[in-house]
């Protein structure tokens, strides 16, 4: 029986240290913190948010969630948590890994002094004998390349250098795609795909690498080793947020969320990386729209604007939020022995 304490040290603006100590409860081997502590930390108060959800926020952000669910909304954009929100007595709790790897980097995206963005590596998924998702209307490999080429043009116009992992209908292995980005310093990796599923399935989703020690529908097993891509966890989620929110806003497509996965391009990459799924080839109505040049332009434009917003926040100190809000904190855990929550046992 152990009760753990998570000591969260906040390095405040001006170099003054304020310390908050949060109780950590272990539920089925996952560390959780109380959402009441989280709301207090961000100075959030109850808000009117999504129907049926618990919603808190400040002037800039409204966060909505539900007990026992992995859905998490920030300003109405959907994220999928690595672990469900739990209810212990009257307390709602969120896993500390979601707190560190999702909630905090999304609410307070940080300037990374060692992160510069000069080159965008665009990876149009599939190619050659690998068509990806196929319908009578379009092949995924062609849609991916069409959006990628439009995105290249827009980014070049903004002064970015662009490298395409493929610029034609040929096959590349996943590792070859990653190797291209890993050879280019100061780059990010944006993999463009389109989806397949049940014919009714539709909408846009964006994937980032699952954090160390987590599982999710797309990350499958819980994995405790740190992957190369995990070195960029904060940048990954910041990039996903910037791109995904703009794509949802401008397309009006169903928001399938920012989700976690361990797709091989995300695992071994040493640059900030996302995998963007622009809609369902298997949905006739959506696919007909995706096959039009105007919809491809719209997707390319929102990805481009997302990349620019990411660059302004993460790579440019002068315009960073850190100048107006407290500086990024460091999270340290200290574990001390005491008594445990029997919640997991009571649940069964
Ligand atoms: Zn694909």
mmCIF file of C-alpha atoms and ligand atoms in Angstrom:
data_model
loop_
_atom_site.group_PDB
_atom_site.id
_atom_site.type_symbol
_atom_site.label_atom_id
_atom_site.label_comp_id
_atom_site.label_asym_id
_atom_site.label_seq_id
_atom_site.Cartn_x
_atom_site.Cartn_y
_atom_site.Cartn_z
ATOM 1 C CA UNK A 1 0.000 0.000 0.000
ATOM 2 C CA UNK A 2 1.550 3.189 -1.122
ATOM 3 C CA UNK A 3 0.393 6.740 -1.380
ATOM 4 C CA UNK A 4 2.435 8.792 -3.714
ATOM 5 C CA UNK A 5 3.039 12.464 -3.768
ATOM 6 C CA UNK A 6 3.671 14.347 -6.895
ATOM 7 C CA UNK A 7 5.530 17.511 -6.224
ATOM 8 C CA UNK A 8 4.966 19.963 -8.969
ATOM 9 C CA UNK A 9 7.484 22.750 -9.047
ATOM 10 C CA UNK A 10 6.508 25.769 -11.002
ATOM 11 C CA UNK A 11 9.253 28.047 -12.140
ATOM 12 C CA UNK A 12 7.406 31.325 -12.085
ATOM 13 C CA UNK A 13 8.111 34.293 -14.286
ATOM 14 C CA UNK A 14 10.986 36.224 -12.739
ATOM 15 C CA UNK A 15 12.664 33.156 -11.325
ATOM 16 C CA UNK A 16 10.554 32.814 -8.185
ATOM 17 C CA UNK A 17 9.717 29.236 -7.353
ATOM 18 C CA UNK A 18 6.236 28.401 -6.165
ATOM 19 C CA UNK A 19 5.583 24.869 -5.094
ATOM 20 C CA UNK A 20 2.382 22.925 -5.318
ATOM 21 C CA UNK A 21 2.218 19.424 -4.019
ATOM 22 C CA UNK A 22 -0.381 17.247 -5.599
ATOM 23 C CA UNK A 23 -1.590 13.965 -4.178
ATOM 24 C CA UNK A 24 -1.111 11.140 -6.598
ATOM 25 C CA UNK A 25 -3.357 8.104 -6.387
ATOM 26 C CA UNK A 26 -2.465 4.884 -8.110
ATOM 27 C CA UNK A 27 -5.459 3.314 -9.878
ATOM 28 C CA UNK A 28 -4.743 0.008 -11.578
ATOM 29 C CA UNK A 29 -1.046 0.896 -11.763
ATOM 30 C CA UNK A 30 -1.683 4.287 -13.323
ATOM 31 C CA UNK A 31 -0.873 7.484 -11.421
ATOM 32 C CA UNK A 32 -3.741 9.951 -11.155
ATOM 33 C CA UNK A 33 -4.071 13.504 -9.839
ATOM 34 C CA UNK A 34 -7.217 15.275 -8.706
ATOM 35 C CA UNK A 35 -8.829 17.548 -11.260
ATOM 36 C CA UNK A 36 -9.649 20.003 -8.455
ATOM 37 C CA UNK A 37 -5.868 20.530 -8.101
ATOM 38 C CA UNK A 38 -5.564 20.962 -11.859
ATOM 39 C CA UNK A 39 -8.318 23.602 -11.998
ATOM 40 C CA UNK A 40 -6.704 25.463 -9.096
ATOM 41 C CA UNK A 41 -3.284 25.364 -10.763
ATOM 42 C CA UNK A 42 -4.587 26.981 -13.967
ATOM 43 C CA UNK A 43 -6.983 29.256 -12.047
ATOM 44 C CA UNK A 44 -9.904 27.652 -13.863
ATOM 45 C CA UNK A 45 -13.489 28.116 -12.729
ATOM 46 C CA UNK A 46 -16.651 26.213 -13.737
ATOM 47 C CA UNK A 47 -17.811 27.090 -17.237
ATOM 48 C CA UNK A 48 -20.620 26.254 -19.552
ATOM 49 C CA UNK A 49 -19.047 23.754 -21.904
ATOM 50 C CA UNK A 50 -20.134 20.753 -23.916
ATOM 51 C CA UNK A 51 -23.487 19.219 -22.965
ATOM 52 C CA UNK A 52 -23.174 16.375 -20.452
ATOM 53 C CA UNK A 53 -19.556 17.227 -19.689
ATOM 54 C CA UNK A 54 -17.773 18.707 -16.694
ATOM 55 C CA UNK A 55 -16.334 21.996 -17.957
ATOM 56 C CA UNK A 56 -13.796 24.376 -16.460
ATOM 57 C CA UNK A 57 -11.812 27.210 -17.928
ATOM 58 C CA UNK A 58 -10.400 30.696 -17.974
ATOM 59 C CA UNK A 59 -10.709 33.516 -20.503
ATOM 60 C CA UNK A 60 -8.655 31.666 -23.092
ATOM 61 C CA UNK A 61 -9.503 27.994 -22.648
ATOM 62 C CA UNK A 62 -12.516 25.885 -21.824
ATOM 63 C CA UNK A 63 -11.820 22.251 -20.999
ATOM 64 C CA UNK A 64 -14.581 19.597 -21.029
ATOM 65 C CA UNK A 65 -14.475 15.958 -19.971
ATOM 66 C CA UNK A 66 -16.608 13.090 -18.670
ATOM 67 C CA UNK A 67 -15.993 10.549 -15.894
ATOM 68 C CA UNK A 68 -14.766 7.143 -17.124
ATOM 69 C CA UNK A 69 -14.203 8.498 -20.646
ATOM 70 C CA UNK A 70 -11.053 9.234 -22.627
ATOM 71 C CA UNK A 71 -12.598 12.144 -24.522
ATOM 72 C CA UNK A 72 -11.064 15.466 -23.594
ATOM 73 C CA UNK A 73 -12.034 18.747 -25.230
ATOM 74 C CA UNK A 74 -10.089 21.989 -25.259
ATOM 75 C CA UNK A 75 -12.094 24.861 -26.779
ATOM 76 C CA UNK A 76 -14.342 22.186 -28.292
ATOM 77 C CA UNK A 77 -11.547 20.366 -30.152
ATOM 78 C CA UNK A 78 -11.366 16.690 -29.290
ATOM 79 C CA UNK A 79 -8.362 14.886 -27.824
ATOM 80 C CA UNK A 80 -8.191 11.274 -26.766
ATOM 81 C CA UNK A 81 -6.580 10.796 -23.359
ATOM 82 C CA UNK A 82 -4.159 7.920 -22.767
ATOM 83 C CA UNK A 83 -6.209 6.869 -19.718
ATOM 84 C CA UNK A 84 -9.883 7.488 -18.875
ATOM 85 C CA UNK A 85 -10.877 10.157 -16.368
ATOM 86 C CA UNK A 86 -11.718 8.326 -13.100
ATOM 87 C CA UNK A 87 -14.103 9.153 -10.297
ATOM 88 C CA UNK A 88 -12.966 8.360 -6.759
ATOM 89 C CA UNK A 89 -15.645 9.271 -4.250
ATOM 90 C CA UNK A 90 -16.581 12.805 -5.231
ATOM 91 C CA UNK A 91 -13.191 13.497 -6.851
ATOM 92 C CA UNK A 92 -12.599 13.406 -10.585
ATOM 93 C CA UNK A 93 -9.057 12.385 -11.465
ATOM 94 C CA UNK A 94 -6.870 12.576 -14.552
ATOM 95 C CA UNK A 95 -3.748 10.511 -15.150
ATOM 96 C CA UNK A 96 -0.529 12.359 -14.450
ATOM 97 C CA UNK A 97 0.867 11.284 -17.829
ATOM 98 C CA UNK A 98 -2.080 12.967 -19.586
ATOM 99 C CA UNK A 99 -1.501 15.983 -17.373
ATOM 100 C CA UNK A 100 2.178 16.234 -18.377
ATOM 101 C CA UNK A 101 1.954 15.096 -21.991
ATOM 102 C CA UNK A 102 -1.348 16.557 -23.108
ATOM 103 C CA UNK A 103 -3.084 19.010 -20.808
ATOM 104 C CA UNK A 104 -0.110 21.179 -19.891
ATOM 105 C CA UNK A 105 1.609 21.390 -23.312
ATOM 106 C CA UNK A 106 -1.762 22.182 -24.929
ATOM 107 C CA UNK A 107 -2.781 24.831 -22.384
ATOM 108 C CA UNK A 108 0.723 26.285 -22.193
ATOM 109 C CA UNK A 109 2.623 25.518 -25.414
ATOM 110 C CA UNK A 110 6.248 26.309 -24.778
ATOM 111 C CA UNK A 111 9.047 27.998 -26.550
ATOM 112 C CA UNK A 112 11.778 25.403 -27.067
ATOM 113 C CA UNK A 113 15.131 27.204 -27.315
ATOM 114 C CA UNK A 114 16.751 24.330 -29.221
ATOM 115 C CA UNK A 115 13.871 24.013 -31.678
ATOM 116 C CA UNK A 116 14.064 25.874 -34.982
ATOM 117 C CA UNK A 117 11.918 25.291 -38.016
ATOM 118 C CA UNK A 118 13.440 25.777 -41.437
ATOM 119 C CA UNK A 119 12.337 22.696 -43.340
ATOM 120 C CA UNK A 120 9.012 20.932 -43.494
ATOM 121 C CA UNK A 121 9.287 17.309 -44.567
ATOM 122 C CA UNK A 122 5.960 16.391 -46.162
ATOM 123 C CA UNK A 123 5.282 12.690 -46.362
ATOM 124 C CA UNK A 124 2.476 11.715 -48.745
ATOM 125 C CA UNK A 125 1.534 8.262 -47.427
ATOM 126 C CA UNK A 126 1.672 5.091 -49.550
ATOM 127 C CA UNK A 127 2.584 5.146 -53.301
ATOM 128 C CA UNK A 128 3.425 2.727 -56.105
ATOM 129 C CA UNK A 129 2.022 -0.741 -55.520
ATOM 130 C CA UNK A 130 0.741 0.415 -52.104
ATOM 131 C CA UNK A 131 -2.408 2.419 -52.933
ATOM 132 C CA UNK A 132 -3.606 2.758 -49.317
ATOM 133 C CA UNK A 133 -7.382 3.042 -49.031
ATOM 134 C CA UNK A 134 -9.178 2.584 -52.357
ATOM 135 C CA UNK A 135 -12.712 3.327 -53.542
ATOM 136 C CA UNK A 136 -14.353 3.716 -56.945
ATOM 137 C CA UNK A 137 -13.911 7.488 -56.532
ATOM 138 C CA UNK A 138 -10.253 7.804 -55.545
ATOM 139 C CA UNK A 139 -7.104 6.110 -54.299
ATOM 140 C CA UNK A 140 -5.605 7.298 -51.057
ATOM 141 C CA UNK A 141 -2.058 7.498 -52.471
ATOM 142 C CA UNK A 142 -3.231 10.037 -55.084
ATOM 143 C CA UNK A 143 -5.174 12.169 -52.580
ATOM 144 C CA UNK A 144 -2.190 12.197 -50.228
ATOM 145 C CA UNK A 145 0.126 13.399 -52.978
ATOM 146 C CA UNK A 146 -2.334 16.015 -54.251
ATOM 147 C CA UNK A 147 -2.713 17.615 -50.794
ATOM 148 C CA UNK A 148 1.051 17.352 -50.222
ATOM 149 C CA UNK A 149 1.896 19.188 -53.442
ATOM 150 C CA UNK A 150 -0.558 21.980 -52.651
ATOM 151 C CA UNK A 151 0.866 22.234 -49.143
ATOM 152 C CA UNK A 152 4.399 22.456 -50.559
ATOM 153 C CA UNK A 153 3.452 25.420 -52.714
ATOM 154 C CA UNK A 154 1.837 27.254 -49.786
ATOM 155 C CA UNK A 155 4.754 26.624 -47.427
ATOM 156 C CA UNK A 156 7.328 27.713 -50.009
ATOM 157 C CA UNK A 157 5.387 30.924 -50.473
ATOM 158 C CA UNK A 158 5.819 31.502 -46.723
ATOM 159 C CA UNK A 159 9.594 31.016 -47.040
ATOM 160 C CA UNK A 160 9.889 27.474 -45.707
ATOM 161 C CA UNK A 161 12.132 24.909 -47.341
ATOM 162 C CA UNK A 162 10.107 21.832 -48.238
ATOM 163 C CA UNK A 163 11.302 18.288 -48.784
ATOM 164 C CA UNK A 164 8.843 15.690 -50.063
ATOM 165 C CA UNK A 165 9.503 12.078 -49.109
ATOM 166 C CA UNK A 166 7.966 11.206 -52.487
ATOM 167 C CA UNK A 167 6.923 13.414 -55.383
ATOM 168 C CA UNK A 168 5.460 10.825 -57.693
ATOM 169 C CA UNK A 169 3.661 7.507 -57.680
ATOM 170 C CA UNK A 170 6.342 5.232 -56.266
ATOM 171 C CA UNK A 171 6.866 3.154 -53.163
ATOM 172 C CA UNK A 172 9.011 4.042 -50.155
ATOM 173 C CA UNK A 173 9.338 2.043 -46.969
ATOM 174 C CA UNK A 174 8.230 3.676 -43.736
ATOM 175 C CA UNK A 175 11.830 3.734 -42.525
ATOM 176 C CA UNK A 176 13.021 5.489 -45.696
ATOM 177 C CA UNK A 177 10.469 8.223 -45.027
ATOM 178 C CA UNK A 178 11.642 8.687 -41.451
ATOM 179 C CA UNK A 179 15.320 8.618 -42.475
ATOM 180 C CA UNK A 180 14.759 11.595 -44.787
ATOM 181 C CA UNK A 181 13.490 13.742 -41.907
ATOM 182 C CA UNK A 182 16.067 12.435 -39.453
ATOM 183 C CA UNK A 183 18.852 13.608 -41.797
ATOM 184 C CA UNK A 184 17.507 17.182 -41.927
ATOM 185 C CA UNK A 185 18.142 19.338 -38.871
ATOM 186 C CA UNK A 186 15.551 21.963 -37.912
ATOM 187 C CA UNK A 187 12.748 20.089 -39.638
ATOM 188 C CA UNK A 188 9.313 18.774 -38.772
ATOM 189 C CA UNK A 189 7.626 15.737 -40.302
ATOM 190 C CA UNK A 190 4.038 15.888 -41.540
ATOM 191 C CA UNK A 191 2.672 12.617 -42.868
ATOM 192 C CA UNK A 192 -0.495 12.982 -44.939
ATOM 193 C CA UNK A 193 -3.000 10.157 -45.192
ATOM 194 C CA UNK A 194 -6.682 9.515 -45.814
ATOM 195 C CA UNK A 195 -8.721 6.971 -43.967
ATOM 196 C CA UNK A 196 -10.782 3.851 -44.519
ATOM 197 C CA UNK A 197 -13.492 2.421 -42.307
ATOM 198 C CA UNK A 198 -17.199 1.668 -42.275
ATOM 199 C CA UNK A 199 -18.986 3.520 -45.056
ATOM 200 C CA UNK A 200 -20.636 5.848 -42.535
ATOM 201 C CA UNK A 201 -17.332 6.794 -40.899
ATOM 202 C CA UNK A 202 -16.180 10.309 -41.726
ATOM 203 C CA UNK A 203 -14.074 13.154 -40.439
ATOM 204 C CA UNK A 204 -10.536 14.243 -39.711
ATOM 205 C CA UNK A 205 -8.143 12.826 -37.129
ATOM 206 C CA UNK A 206 -4.547 13.606 -36.279
ATOM 207 C CA UNK A 207 -2.139 11.184 -34.647
ATOM 208 C CA UNK A 208 0.841 11.796 -32.421
ATOM 209 C CA UNK A 209 3.102 9.275 -30.729
ATOM 210 C CA UNK A 210 1.717 7.733 -27.532
ATOM 211 C CA UNK A 211 3.664 8.791 -24.427
ATOM 212 C CA UNK A 212 5.972 6.347 -22.685
ATOM 213 C CA UNK A 213 4.149 3.864 -20.456
ATOM 214 C CA UNK A 214 0.696 4.330 -22.028
ATOM 215 C CA UNK A 215 -1.690 2.420 -24.182
ATOM 216 C CA UNK A 216 -4.554 3.631 -26.400
ATOM 217 C CA UNK A 217 -6.774 2.118 -29.085
ATOM 218 C CA UNK A 218 -4.058 2.861 -31.625
ATOM 219 C CA UNK A 219 -1.005 2.361 -29.421
ATOM 220 C CA UNK A 220 -2.284 -1.082 -28.374
ATOM 221 C CA UNK A 221 0.009 -2.495 -25.709
ATOM 222 C CA UNK A 222 1.383 -0.480 -22.822
ATOM 223 C CA UNK A 223 4.994 0.247 -23.653
ATOM 224 C CA UNK A 224 7.493 1.417 -21.071
ATOM 225 C CA UNK A 225 10.581 2.109 -23.162
ATOM 226 C CA UNK A 226 11.150 5.629 -24.407
ATOM 227 C CA UNK A 227 11.015 5.820 -28.199
ATOM 228 C CA UNK A 228 13.008 8.330 -30.258
ATOM 229 C CA UNK A 229 9.771 10.164 -31.033
ATOM 230 C CA UNK A 230 8.998 10.625 -27.339
ATOM 231 C CA UNK A 231 11.842 13.162 -27.092
ATOM 232 C CA UNK A 232 9.539 15.554 -28.937
ATOM 233 C CA UNK A 233 6.318 14.812 -27.012
ATOM 234 C CA UNK A 234 5.540 18.476 -26.216
ATOM 235 C CA UNK A 235 6.253 19.641 -29.760
ATOM 236 C CA UNK A 236 4.262 16.746 -31.231
ATOM 237 C CA UNK A 237 1.104 17.663 -29.360
ATOM 238 C CA UNK A 238 1.602 21.393 -30.045
ATOM 239 C CA UNK A 239 1.973 20.698 -33.773
ATOM 240 C CA UNK A 240 -1.037 18.368 -33.792
ATOM 241 C CA UNK A 241 -3.166 20.944 -31.953
ATOM 242 C CA UNK A 242 -2.206 23.772 -34.317
ATOM 243 C CA UNK A 243 -2.886 21.757 -37.484
ATOM 244 C CA UNK A 244 -5.907 19.741 -36.379
ATOM 245 C CA UNK A 245 -7.893 22.647 -34.919
ATOM 246 C CA UNK A 246 -7.484 24.674 -38.118
ATOM 247 C CA UNK A 247 -8.424 21.753 -40.337
ATOM 248 C CA UNK A 248 -11.594 21.110 -38.339
ATOM 249 C CA UNK A 249 -12.514 24.780 -38.244
ATOM 250 C CA UNK A 250 -12.062 25.423 -41.951
ATOM 251 C CA UNK A 251 -13.485 22.129 -43.280
ATOM 252 C CA UNK A 252 -16.435 21.706 -40.922
ATOM 253 C CA UNK A 253 -15.574 17.972 -40.971
ATOM 254 C CA UNK A 254 -16.388 15.708 -38.034
ATOM 255 C CA UNK A 255 -13.719 16.065 -35.348
ATOM 256 C CA UNK A 256 -12.394 12.564 -34.671
ATOM 257 C CA UNK A 257 -9.775 14.030 -32.413
ATOM 258 C CA UNK A 258 -6.083 14.172 -31.749
ATOM 259 C CA UNK A 259 -5.263 10.584 -30.981
ATOM 260 C CA UNK A 260 -2.305 8.561 -29.792
ATOM 261 C CA UNK A 261 -0.660 5.823 -31.800
ATOM 262 C CA UNK A 262 2.618 3.975 -32.214
ATOM 263 C CA UNK A 263 2.683 3.990 -36.004
ATOM 264 C CA UNK A 264 6.213 3.216 -37.080
ATOM 265 C CA UNK A 265 6.843 6.625 -38.697
ATOM 266 C CA UNK A 266 6.046 8.268 -35.354
ATOM 267 C CA UNK A 267 8.182 5.906 -33.241
ATOM 268 C CA UNK A 268 11.654 6.315 -34.756
ATOM 269 C CA UNK A 269 11.449 9.921 -35.858
ATOM 270 C CA UNK A 270 13.777 12.417 -34.188
ATOM 271 C CA UNK A 271 11.822 15.488 -35.293
ATOM 272 C CA UNK A 272 8.424 16.803 -34.194
ATOM 273 C CA UNK A 273 5.941 14.674 -36.139
ATOM 274 C CA UNK A 274 2.255 14.155 -36.824
ATOM 275 C CA UNK A 275 0.206 11.877 -39.022
ATOM 276 C CA UNK A 276 -2.802 13.701 -40.444
ATOM 277 C CA UNK A 277 -5.838 11.809 -41.782
ATOM 278 C CA UNK A 278 -7.821 14.132 -44.041
ATOM 279 C CA UNK A 279 -11.057 12.137 -44.352
ATOM 280 C CA UNK A 280 -12.486 8.775 -45.395
ATOM 281 C CA UNK A 281 -11.950 7.317 -48.853
ATOM 282 C CA UNK A 282 -14.530 4.694 -47.825
ATOM 283 C CA UNK A 283 -17.277 7.310 -47.345
ATOM 284 C CA UNK A 284 -18.668 8.130 -50.819
ATOM 285 C CA UNK A 285 -19.872 11.636 -49.957
ATOM 286 C CA UNK A 286 -16.686 12.598 -48.130
ATOM 287 C CA UNK A 287 -14.456 10.998 -50.741
ATOM 288 C CA UNK A 288 -16.178 12.899 -53.570
ATOM 289 C CA UNK A 289 -15.397 16.103 -51.693
ATOM 290 C CA UNK A 290 -11.798 15.036 -51.000
ATOM 291 C CA UNK A 291 -11.262 14.365 -54.694
ATOM 292 C CA UNK A 292 -11.930 18.014 -55.560
ATOM 293 C CA UNK A 293 -9.107 20.468 -55.950
ATOM 294 C CA UNK A 294 -10.921 23.045 -53.800
ATOM 295 C CA UNK A 295 -11.175 20.698 -50.787
ATOM 296 C CA UNK A 296 -7.539 19.669 -51.217
ATOM 297 C CA UNK A 297 -6.607 23.361 -51.251
ATOM 298 C CA UNK A 298 -8.629 23.928 -48.100
ATOM 299 C CA UNK A 299 -6.861 21.073 -46.271
ATOM 300 C CA UNK A 300 -3.438 22.205 -47.496
ATOM 301 C CA UNK A 301 -4.178 25.765 -46.435
ATOM 302 C CA UNK A 302 -5.202 24.771 -42.906
ATOM 303 C CA UNK A 303 -2.154 22.505 -42.495
ATOM 304 C CA UNK A 304 0.068 25.363 -43.682
ATOM 305 C CA UNK A 305 -1.537 27.831 -41.255
ATOM 306 C CA UNK A 306 -1.221 25.285 -38.458
ATOM 307 C CA UNK A 307 2.500 24.865 -39.155
ATOM 308 C CA UNK A 308 2.970 28.644 -39.126
ATOM 309 C CA UNK A 309 1.113 28.925 -35.800
ATOM 310 C CA UNK A 310 3.223 26.106 -34.345
ATOM 311 C CA UNK A 311 6.369 27.889 -35.505
ATOM 312 C CA UNK A 312 5.243 31.153 -33.919
ATOM 313 C CA UNK A 313 4.626 29.483 -30.575
ATOM 314 C CA UNK A 314 7.305 26.837 -30.214
ATOM 315 C CA UNK A 315 10.214 28.211 -32.246
ATOM 316 C CA UNK A 316 10.021 31.983 -31.866
ATOM 317 C CA UNK A 317 10.771 33.411 -28.430
ATOM 318 C CA UNK A 318 9.651 36.971 -29.210
ATOM 319 C CA UNK A 319 6.065 35.958 -29.845
ATOM 320 C CA UNK A 320 5.879 33.205 -27.292
ATOM 321 C CA UNK A 321 3.188 32.995 -24.646
ATOM 322 C CA UNK A 322 5.943 32.695 -22.050
ATOM 323 C CA UNK A 323 6.361 36.464 -22.172
ATOM 324 C CA UNK A 324 2.880 37.024 -20.777
ATOM 325 C CA UNK A 325 2.237 33.945 -18.678
ATOM 326 C CA UNK A 326 4.362 32.071 -16.140
ATOM 327 C CA UNK A 327 7.316 30.277 -17.604
ATOM 328 C CA UNK A 328 7.092 26.561 -18.192
ATOM 329 C CA UNK A 329 7.406 24.497 -15.081
ATOM 330 C CA UNK A 330 9.335 21.349 -14.477
ATOM 331 C CA UNK A 331 7.456 18.387 -13.140
ATOM 332 C CA UNK A 332 9.331 16.238 -10.649
ATOM 333 C CA UNK A 333 7.872 13.319 -8.802
ATOM 334 C CA UNK A 334 8.787 12.350 -5.283
ATOM 335 C CA UNK A 335 7.364 9.147 -3.944
ATOM 336 C CA UNK A 336 6.918 8.522 -0.268
ATOM 337 C CA UNK A 337 5.483 5.490 1.487
ATOM 338 C CA UNK A 338 2.103 5.712 3.229
ATOM 339 C CA UNK A 339 -1.306 4.258 2.541
ATOM 340 C CA UNK A 340 -2.963 3.593 -0.769
ATOM 341 C CA UNK A 341 -6.318 4.066 -2.378
ATOM 342 C CA UNK A 342 -8.142 0.786 -2.555
ATOM 343 C CA UNK A 343 -10.175 2.174 -5.371
ATOM 344 C CA UNK A 344 -9.045 -0.331 -7.964
ATOM 345 C CA UNK A 345 -10.113 -3.255 -5.781
ATOM 346 C CA UNK A 346 -13.445 -1.678 -4.886
ATOM 347 C CA UNK A 347 -14.140 -1.150 -8.547
ATOM 348 C CA UNK A 348 -13.919 -4.834 -9.458
HETATM 349 ZN ZN1 LIG B 1 -2.793 5.699 -45.187
#
